[in-house]
Short mmCIF file of C-alpha atoms in Angstrom, two decimals:
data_model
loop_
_atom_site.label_atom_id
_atom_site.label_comp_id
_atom_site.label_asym_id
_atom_site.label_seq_id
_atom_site.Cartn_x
_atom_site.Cartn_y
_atom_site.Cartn_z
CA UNK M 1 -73.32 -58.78 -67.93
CA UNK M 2 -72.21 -55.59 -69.98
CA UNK M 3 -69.20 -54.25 -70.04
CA UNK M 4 -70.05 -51.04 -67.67
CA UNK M 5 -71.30 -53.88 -65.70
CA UNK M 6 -68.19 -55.66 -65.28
CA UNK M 7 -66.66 -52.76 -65.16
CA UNK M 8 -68.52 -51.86 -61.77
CA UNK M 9 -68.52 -55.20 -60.57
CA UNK M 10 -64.49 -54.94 -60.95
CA UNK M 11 -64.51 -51.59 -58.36
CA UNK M 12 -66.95 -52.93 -56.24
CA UNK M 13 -64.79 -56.17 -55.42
CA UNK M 14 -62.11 -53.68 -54.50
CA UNK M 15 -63.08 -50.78 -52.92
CA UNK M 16 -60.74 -47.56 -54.01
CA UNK M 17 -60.53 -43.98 -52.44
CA UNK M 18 -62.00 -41.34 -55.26
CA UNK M 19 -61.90 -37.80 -54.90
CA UNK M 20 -64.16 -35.51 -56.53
CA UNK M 21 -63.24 -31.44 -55.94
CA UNK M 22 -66.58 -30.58 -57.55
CA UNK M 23 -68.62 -31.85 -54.80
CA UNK M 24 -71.24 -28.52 -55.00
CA UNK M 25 -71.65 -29.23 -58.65
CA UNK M 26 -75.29 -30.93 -58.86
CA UNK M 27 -74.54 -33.69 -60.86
CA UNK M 28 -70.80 -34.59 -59.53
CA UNK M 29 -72.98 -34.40 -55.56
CA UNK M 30 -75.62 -37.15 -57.20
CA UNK M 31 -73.52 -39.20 -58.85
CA UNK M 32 -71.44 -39.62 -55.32
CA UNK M 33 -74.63 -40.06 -53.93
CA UNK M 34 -74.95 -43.39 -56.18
CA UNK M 35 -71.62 -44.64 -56.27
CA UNK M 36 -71.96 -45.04 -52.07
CA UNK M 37 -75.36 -46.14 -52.45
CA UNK M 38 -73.70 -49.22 -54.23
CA UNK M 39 -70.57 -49.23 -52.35
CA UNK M 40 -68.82 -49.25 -55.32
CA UNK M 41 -66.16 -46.51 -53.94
CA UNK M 42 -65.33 -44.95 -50.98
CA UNK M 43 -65.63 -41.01 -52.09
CA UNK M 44 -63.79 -37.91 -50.85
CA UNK M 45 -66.05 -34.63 -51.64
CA UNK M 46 -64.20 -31.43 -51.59
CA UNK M 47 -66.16 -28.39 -50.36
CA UNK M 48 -67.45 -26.20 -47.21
CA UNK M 49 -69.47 -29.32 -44.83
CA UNK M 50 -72.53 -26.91 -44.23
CA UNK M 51 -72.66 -26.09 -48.19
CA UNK M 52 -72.64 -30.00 -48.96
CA UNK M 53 -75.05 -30.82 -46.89
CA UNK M 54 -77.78 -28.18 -47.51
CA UNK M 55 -76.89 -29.66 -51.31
CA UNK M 56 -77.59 -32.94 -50.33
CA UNK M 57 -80.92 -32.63 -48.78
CA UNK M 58 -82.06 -29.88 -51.58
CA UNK M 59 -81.35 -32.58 -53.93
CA UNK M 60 -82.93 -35.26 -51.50
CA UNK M 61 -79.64 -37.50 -51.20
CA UNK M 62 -79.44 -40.31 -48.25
CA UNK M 63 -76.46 -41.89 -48.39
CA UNK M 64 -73.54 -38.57 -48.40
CA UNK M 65 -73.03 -38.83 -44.89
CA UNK M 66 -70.91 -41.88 -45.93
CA UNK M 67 -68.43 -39.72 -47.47
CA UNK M 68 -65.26 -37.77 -46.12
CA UNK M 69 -65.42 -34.21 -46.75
CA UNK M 70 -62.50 -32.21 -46.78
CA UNK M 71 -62.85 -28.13 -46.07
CA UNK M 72 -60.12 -26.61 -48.60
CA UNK M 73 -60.55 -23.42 -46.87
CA UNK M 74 -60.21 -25.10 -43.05
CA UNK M 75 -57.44 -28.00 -43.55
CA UNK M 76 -55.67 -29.30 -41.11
CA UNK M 77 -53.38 -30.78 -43.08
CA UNK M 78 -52.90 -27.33 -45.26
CA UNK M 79 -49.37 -26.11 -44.05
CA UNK M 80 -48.16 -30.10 -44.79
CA UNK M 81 -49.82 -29.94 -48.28
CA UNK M 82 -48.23 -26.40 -49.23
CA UNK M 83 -44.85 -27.37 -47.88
CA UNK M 84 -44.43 -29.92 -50.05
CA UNK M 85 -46.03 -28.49 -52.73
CA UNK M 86 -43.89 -25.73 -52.41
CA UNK M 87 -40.49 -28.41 -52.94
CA UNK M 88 -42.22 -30.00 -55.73
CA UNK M 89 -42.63 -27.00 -57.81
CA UNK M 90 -39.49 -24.97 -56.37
CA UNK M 91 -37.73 -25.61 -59.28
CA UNK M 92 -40.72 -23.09 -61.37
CA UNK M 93 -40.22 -20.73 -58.73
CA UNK M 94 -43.14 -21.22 -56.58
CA UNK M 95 -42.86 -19.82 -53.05
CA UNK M 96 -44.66 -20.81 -49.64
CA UNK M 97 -47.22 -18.28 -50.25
CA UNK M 98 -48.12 -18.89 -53.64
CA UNK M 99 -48.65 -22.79 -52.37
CA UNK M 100 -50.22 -21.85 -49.79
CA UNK M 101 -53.20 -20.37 -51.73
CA UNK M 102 -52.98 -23.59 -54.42
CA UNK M 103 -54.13 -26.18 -51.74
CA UNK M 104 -57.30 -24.36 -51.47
CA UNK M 105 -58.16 -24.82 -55.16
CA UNK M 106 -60.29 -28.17 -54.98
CA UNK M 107 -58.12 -29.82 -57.87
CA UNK M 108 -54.67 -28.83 -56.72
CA UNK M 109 -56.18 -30.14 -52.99
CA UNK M 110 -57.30 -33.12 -54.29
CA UNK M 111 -53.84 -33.94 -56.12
CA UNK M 112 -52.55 -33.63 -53.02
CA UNK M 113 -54.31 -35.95 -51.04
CA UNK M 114 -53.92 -38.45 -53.95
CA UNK M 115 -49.90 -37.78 -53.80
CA UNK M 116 -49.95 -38.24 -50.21
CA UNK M 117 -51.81 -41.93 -50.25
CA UNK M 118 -54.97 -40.28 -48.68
CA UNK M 119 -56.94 -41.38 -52.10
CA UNK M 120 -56.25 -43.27 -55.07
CA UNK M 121 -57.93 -41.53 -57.74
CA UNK M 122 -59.61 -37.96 -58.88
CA UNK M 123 -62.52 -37.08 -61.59
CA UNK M 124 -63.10 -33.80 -62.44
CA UNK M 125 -64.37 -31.57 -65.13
CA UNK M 126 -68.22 -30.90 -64.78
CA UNK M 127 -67.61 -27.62 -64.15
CA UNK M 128 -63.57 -27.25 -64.76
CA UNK M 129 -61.78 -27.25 -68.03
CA UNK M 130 -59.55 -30.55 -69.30
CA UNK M 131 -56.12 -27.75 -68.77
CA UNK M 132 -57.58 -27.15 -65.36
CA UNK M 133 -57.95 -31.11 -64.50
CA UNK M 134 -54.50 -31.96 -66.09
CA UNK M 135 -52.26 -29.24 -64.88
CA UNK M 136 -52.28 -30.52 -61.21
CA UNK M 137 -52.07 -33.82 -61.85
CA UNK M 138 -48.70 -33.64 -64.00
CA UNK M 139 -47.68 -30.67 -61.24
CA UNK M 140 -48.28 -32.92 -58.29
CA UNK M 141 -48.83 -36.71 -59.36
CA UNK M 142 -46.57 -36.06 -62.53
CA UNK M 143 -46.82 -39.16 -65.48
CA UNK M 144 -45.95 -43.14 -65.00
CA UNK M 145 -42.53 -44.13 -64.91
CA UNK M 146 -41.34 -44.41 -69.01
CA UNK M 147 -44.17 -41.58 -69.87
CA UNK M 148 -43.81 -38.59 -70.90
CA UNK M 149 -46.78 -37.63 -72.38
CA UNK M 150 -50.83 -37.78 -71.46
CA UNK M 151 -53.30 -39.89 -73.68
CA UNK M 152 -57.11 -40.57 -74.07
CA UNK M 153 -58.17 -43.81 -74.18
CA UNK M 154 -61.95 -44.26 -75.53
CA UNK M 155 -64.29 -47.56 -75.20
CA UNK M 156 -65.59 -48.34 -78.12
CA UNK M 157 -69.20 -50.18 -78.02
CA UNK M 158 -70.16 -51.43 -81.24
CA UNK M 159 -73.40 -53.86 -82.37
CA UNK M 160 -70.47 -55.44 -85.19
CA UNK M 161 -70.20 -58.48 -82.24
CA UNK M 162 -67.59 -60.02 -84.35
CA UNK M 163 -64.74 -56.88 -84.23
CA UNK M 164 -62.37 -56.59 -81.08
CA UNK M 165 -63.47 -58.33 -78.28
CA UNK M 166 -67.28 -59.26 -79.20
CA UNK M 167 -67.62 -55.68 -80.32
CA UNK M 168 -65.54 -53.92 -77.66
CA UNK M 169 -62.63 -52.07 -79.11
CA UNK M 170 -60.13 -49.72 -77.09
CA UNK M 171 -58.88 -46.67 -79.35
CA UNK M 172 -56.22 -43.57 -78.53
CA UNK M 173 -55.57 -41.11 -78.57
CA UNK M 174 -58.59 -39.22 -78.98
CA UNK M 175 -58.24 -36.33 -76.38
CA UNK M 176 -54.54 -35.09 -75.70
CA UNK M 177 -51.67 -34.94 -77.54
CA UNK M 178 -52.44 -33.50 -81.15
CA UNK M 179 -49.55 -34.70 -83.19
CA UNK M 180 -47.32 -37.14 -81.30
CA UNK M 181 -43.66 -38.29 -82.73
CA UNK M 182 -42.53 -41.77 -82.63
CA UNK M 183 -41.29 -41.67 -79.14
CA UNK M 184 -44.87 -40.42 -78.15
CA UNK M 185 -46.87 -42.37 -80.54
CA UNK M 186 -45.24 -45.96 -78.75
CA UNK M 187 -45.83 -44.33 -75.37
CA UNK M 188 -49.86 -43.97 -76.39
CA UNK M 189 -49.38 -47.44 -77.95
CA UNK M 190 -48.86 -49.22 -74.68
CA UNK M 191 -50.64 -46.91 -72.41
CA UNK M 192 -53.55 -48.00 -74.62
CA UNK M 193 -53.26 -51.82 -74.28
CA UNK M 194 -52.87 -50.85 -70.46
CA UNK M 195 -56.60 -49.29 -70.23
CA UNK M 196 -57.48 -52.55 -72.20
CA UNK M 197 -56.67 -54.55 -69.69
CA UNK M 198 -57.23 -52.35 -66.32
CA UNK M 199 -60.57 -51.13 -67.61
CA UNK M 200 -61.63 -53.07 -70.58
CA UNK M 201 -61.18 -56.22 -68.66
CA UNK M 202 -58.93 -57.76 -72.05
CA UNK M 203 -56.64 -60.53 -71.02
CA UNK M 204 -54.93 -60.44 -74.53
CA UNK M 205 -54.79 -57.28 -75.63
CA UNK M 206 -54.21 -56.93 -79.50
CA UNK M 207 -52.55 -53.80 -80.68
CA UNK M 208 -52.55 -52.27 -84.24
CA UNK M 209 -51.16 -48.70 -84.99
CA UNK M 210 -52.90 -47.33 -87.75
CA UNK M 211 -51.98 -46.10 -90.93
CA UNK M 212 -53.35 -45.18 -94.75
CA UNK M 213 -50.21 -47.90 -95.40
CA UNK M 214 -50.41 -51.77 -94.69
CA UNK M 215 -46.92 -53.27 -94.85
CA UNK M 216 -45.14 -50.73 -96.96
CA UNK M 217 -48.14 -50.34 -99.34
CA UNK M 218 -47.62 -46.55 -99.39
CA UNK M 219 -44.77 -43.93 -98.74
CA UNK M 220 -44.38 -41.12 -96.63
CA UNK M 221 -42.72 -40.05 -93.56
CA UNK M 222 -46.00 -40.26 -92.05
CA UNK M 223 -45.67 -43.57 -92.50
CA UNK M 224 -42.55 -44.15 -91.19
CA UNK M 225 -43.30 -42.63 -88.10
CA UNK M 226 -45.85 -45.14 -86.98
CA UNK M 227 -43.58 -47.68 -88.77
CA UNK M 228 -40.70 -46.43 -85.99
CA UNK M 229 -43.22 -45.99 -82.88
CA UNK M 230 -44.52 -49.50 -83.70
CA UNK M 231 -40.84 -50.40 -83.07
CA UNK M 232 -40.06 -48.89 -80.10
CA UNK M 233 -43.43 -49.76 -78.17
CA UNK M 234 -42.08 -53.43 -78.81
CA UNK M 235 -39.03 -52.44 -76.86
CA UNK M 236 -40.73 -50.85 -74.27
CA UNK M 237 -42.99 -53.80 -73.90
CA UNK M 238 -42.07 -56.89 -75.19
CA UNK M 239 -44.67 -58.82 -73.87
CA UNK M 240 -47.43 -57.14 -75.98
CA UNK M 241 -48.87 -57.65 -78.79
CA UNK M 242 -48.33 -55.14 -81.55
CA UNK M 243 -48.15 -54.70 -85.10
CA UNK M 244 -48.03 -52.27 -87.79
CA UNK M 245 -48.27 -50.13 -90.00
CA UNK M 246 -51.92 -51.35 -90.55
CA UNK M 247 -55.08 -49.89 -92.44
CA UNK M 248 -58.44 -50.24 -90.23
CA UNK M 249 -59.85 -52.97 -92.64
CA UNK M 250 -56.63 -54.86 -92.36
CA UNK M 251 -56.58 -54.03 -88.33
CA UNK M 252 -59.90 -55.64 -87.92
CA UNK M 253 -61.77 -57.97 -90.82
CA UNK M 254 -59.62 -61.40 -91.19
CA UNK M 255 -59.81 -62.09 -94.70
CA UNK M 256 -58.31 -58.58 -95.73
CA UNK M 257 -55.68 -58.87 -92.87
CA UNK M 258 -54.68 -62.36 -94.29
CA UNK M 259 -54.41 -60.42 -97.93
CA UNK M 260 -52.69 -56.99 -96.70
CA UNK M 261 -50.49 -58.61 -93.91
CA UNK M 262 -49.92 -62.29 -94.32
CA UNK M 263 -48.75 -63.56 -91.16
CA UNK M 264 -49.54 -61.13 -89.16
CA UNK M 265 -51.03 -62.14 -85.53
CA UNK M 266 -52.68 -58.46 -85.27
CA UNK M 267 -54.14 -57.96 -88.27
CA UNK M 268 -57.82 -59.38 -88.69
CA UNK M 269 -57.82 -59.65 -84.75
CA UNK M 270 -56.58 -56.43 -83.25
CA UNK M 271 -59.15 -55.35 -80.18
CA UNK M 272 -57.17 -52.31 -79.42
CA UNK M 273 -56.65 -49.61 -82.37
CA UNK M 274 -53.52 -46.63 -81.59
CA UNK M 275 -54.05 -43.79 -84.15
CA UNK M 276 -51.32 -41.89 -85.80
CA UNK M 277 -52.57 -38.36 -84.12
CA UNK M 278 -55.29 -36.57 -82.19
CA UNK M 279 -57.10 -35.09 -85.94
CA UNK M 280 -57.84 -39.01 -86.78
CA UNK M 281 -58.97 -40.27 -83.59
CA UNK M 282 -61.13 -38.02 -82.60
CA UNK M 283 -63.07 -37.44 -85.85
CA UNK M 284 -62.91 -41.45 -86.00
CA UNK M 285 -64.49 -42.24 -82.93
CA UNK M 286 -67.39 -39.88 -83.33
CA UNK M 287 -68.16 -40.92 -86.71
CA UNK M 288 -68.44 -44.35 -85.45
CA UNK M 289 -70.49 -43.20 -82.91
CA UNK M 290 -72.61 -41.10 -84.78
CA UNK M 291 -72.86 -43.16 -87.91
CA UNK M 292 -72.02 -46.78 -86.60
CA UNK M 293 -74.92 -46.06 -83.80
CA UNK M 294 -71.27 -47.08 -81.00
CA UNK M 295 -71.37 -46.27 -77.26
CA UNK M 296 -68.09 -44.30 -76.97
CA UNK M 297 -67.04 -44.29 -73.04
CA UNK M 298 -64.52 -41.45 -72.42
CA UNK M 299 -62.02 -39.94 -72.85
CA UNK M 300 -60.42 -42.23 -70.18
CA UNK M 301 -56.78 -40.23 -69.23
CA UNK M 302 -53.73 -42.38 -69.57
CA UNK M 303 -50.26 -42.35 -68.44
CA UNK M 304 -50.55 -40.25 -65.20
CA UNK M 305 -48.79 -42.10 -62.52
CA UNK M 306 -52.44 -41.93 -60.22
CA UNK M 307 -55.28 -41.76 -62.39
CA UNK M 308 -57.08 -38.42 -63.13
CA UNK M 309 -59.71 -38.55 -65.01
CA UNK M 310 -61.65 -35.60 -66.83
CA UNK M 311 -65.60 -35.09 -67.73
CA UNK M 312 -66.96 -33.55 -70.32
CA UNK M 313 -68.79 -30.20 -68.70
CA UNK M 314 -72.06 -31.74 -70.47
CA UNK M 315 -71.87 -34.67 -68.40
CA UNK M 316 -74.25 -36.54 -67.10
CA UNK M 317 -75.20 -38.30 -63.28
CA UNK M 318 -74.68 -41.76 -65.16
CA UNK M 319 -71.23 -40.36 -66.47
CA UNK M 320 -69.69 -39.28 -63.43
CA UNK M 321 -71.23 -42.76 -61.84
CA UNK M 322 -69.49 -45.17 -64.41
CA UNK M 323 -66.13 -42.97 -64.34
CA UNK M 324 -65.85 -43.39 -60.71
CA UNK M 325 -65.90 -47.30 -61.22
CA UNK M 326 -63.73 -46.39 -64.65
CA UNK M 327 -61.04 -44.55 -62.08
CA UNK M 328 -60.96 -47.15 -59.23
CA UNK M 329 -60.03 -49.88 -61.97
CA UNK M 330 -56.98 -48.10 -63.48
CA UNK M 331 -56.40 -47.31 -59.58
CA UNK M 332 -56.17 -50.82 -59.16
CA UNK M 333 -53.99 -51.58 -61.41
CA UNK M 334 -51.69 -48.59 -60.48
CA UNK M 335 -50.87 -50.28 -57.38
CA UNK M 336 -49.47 -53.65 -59.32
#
């Protein structure tokens, strides 16, 4: 069994509540389509009933009755969502009216369904930009406790069996926060090792923060700051396991680990790799994509206290199918 395999296998065991506000959006109506096909989740579509529907059987889907649909423009529960919307953002200014109008936006709706324990999850983003997925969800759902700041996790699928965990690795940031201090950098650092184990399935997740440096083999403040975040994710997690600063090479071949970072538990054996900013992971990960012929799966968001998850606007059905089972997993583990 592959990893998206276990992956759906995982969601299907445990059934979580998914909301998708693009539910007239072709691909997002398919995808649903699948997912309850395969009772992997139980899905909340956001849209006019009569719209859906006449969707659905354009598109020749059989199993949508099994979803809830919510009207955003005929809510029952509208005046309860915009009244506390209202208190949540008072402090911004934002009157009755004004939240009155933003629970009829699908992904402001959704956000508040999640935030009201009516669903568990939201994926977004075939049709909506990434600041148009995020800004509800730190509005309304706001980040984990010890968070501050929003990652992207990326699966990283490679042929190279013997790197990470028989060629899986977990990577981030790749998606959200261009250049993140110390404070931020340990933050991504253990949000990472989090998707590892919620999504990835790791039991032993293996963290190196990446550098140019191994060990004090070069200088520079740029350095020191992953030299400092590696530090402080240790406090904020003691349990994991983390090292750096560490070049790739020494991150994940043994015999250059053992040379660069003698006794070192990471290096040679680190399954989940924490960049030093947004420039380096995302050109990384699509080089080894490109040119290491990897299945990259993501960006997965991290750090939100509910997960929200984003698409890219060229998704595909398969996409949207596999982050739904993505979602429900770091749902899961939300609730621990």
């Amino acid at each position: 069994m592959d990893l998206l395999q276990q992956i759906v296998a995982r969601a299907k065991a445990n059934k979580q509540r998914i909301v998708l506000p693009e539910a007239l959006e072709e691909r997002t109506l398919t995808a649903a389509d699948k997912v309850l096909a395969d009772d992997i989740a139980d899905i909340i579509l956001i849209g006019n009933p009569a719209d859906i529907e006449a969707l659905a059987e354009k598109l020749k889907l059989t199993h949508i009755n099994k979803a809830t649909i919510i009207d955003p423009e005929n809510n029952p529960r509208s005046e309860e969502y915009a009244t506390l919307l209202a208190e949540l953002r008072k402090k911004k200014g934002m009157t009755i009216e004004q939240a009155r109008e933003l629970v009829k936006n699908p992904l402001y709706l959704g956000c508040m369904i999640i935030k009201t324990e009516g669903a568990d999850g939201q994926i977004s983003g075939a049709l909506s930009t990434t600041g148009d997925t995020l800004r509800p969800a730190l509005q309304i759902i706001k980040c984990a406790p010890g968070i501050t700041c929003v990652s992207g996790g990326m699966l990283l699928i490679s042929k190279q069996k013997q790197y990470g965990e028989d060629g899986v690795l977990v990577v981030g940031d790749v998606a959200v926060t261009p250049m993140p201090d110390a404070e931020q950098l340990s933050q991504i650092a253990v949000c990472t090792a989090q998707t590892a184990k919620s999504v990835a399935g790791f039991q032993d997740p293996r963290v190196a923060m990446l550098s140019f440096s191994t060990k004090g083999s070069a200088k520079h403040e740029v350095v020191d700051k992953v030299v400092e975040a590696t530090r402080l994710a240790k406090e904020k997690a003691p349990e994991l396991k983390i090292d750096g600063e560490l070049q790739a090479d020494a991150a994940l071949v043994p015999s250059v680990g053992e040379k660069k970072a003698p006794g070192s538990d990471i290096a040679g054996h680190a399954n989940v790799l924490v960049f030093p900013n947004l420039e380096v992971g995302n050109i990384g990960y699509k080089l080894v994509q490109r040119l290491g012929d990897a299945i990259a799966i993501g960006p997965i968001l991290q750090g939100i206290a509910r997960p929200v998850n984003d698409l890219s606007r060229g998704c595909s059905v398969d996409d949207i199918y596999y982050m739904v089972a993505i979602t429900a997993c770091q749902a899961m583990d939300a609730k621990k």
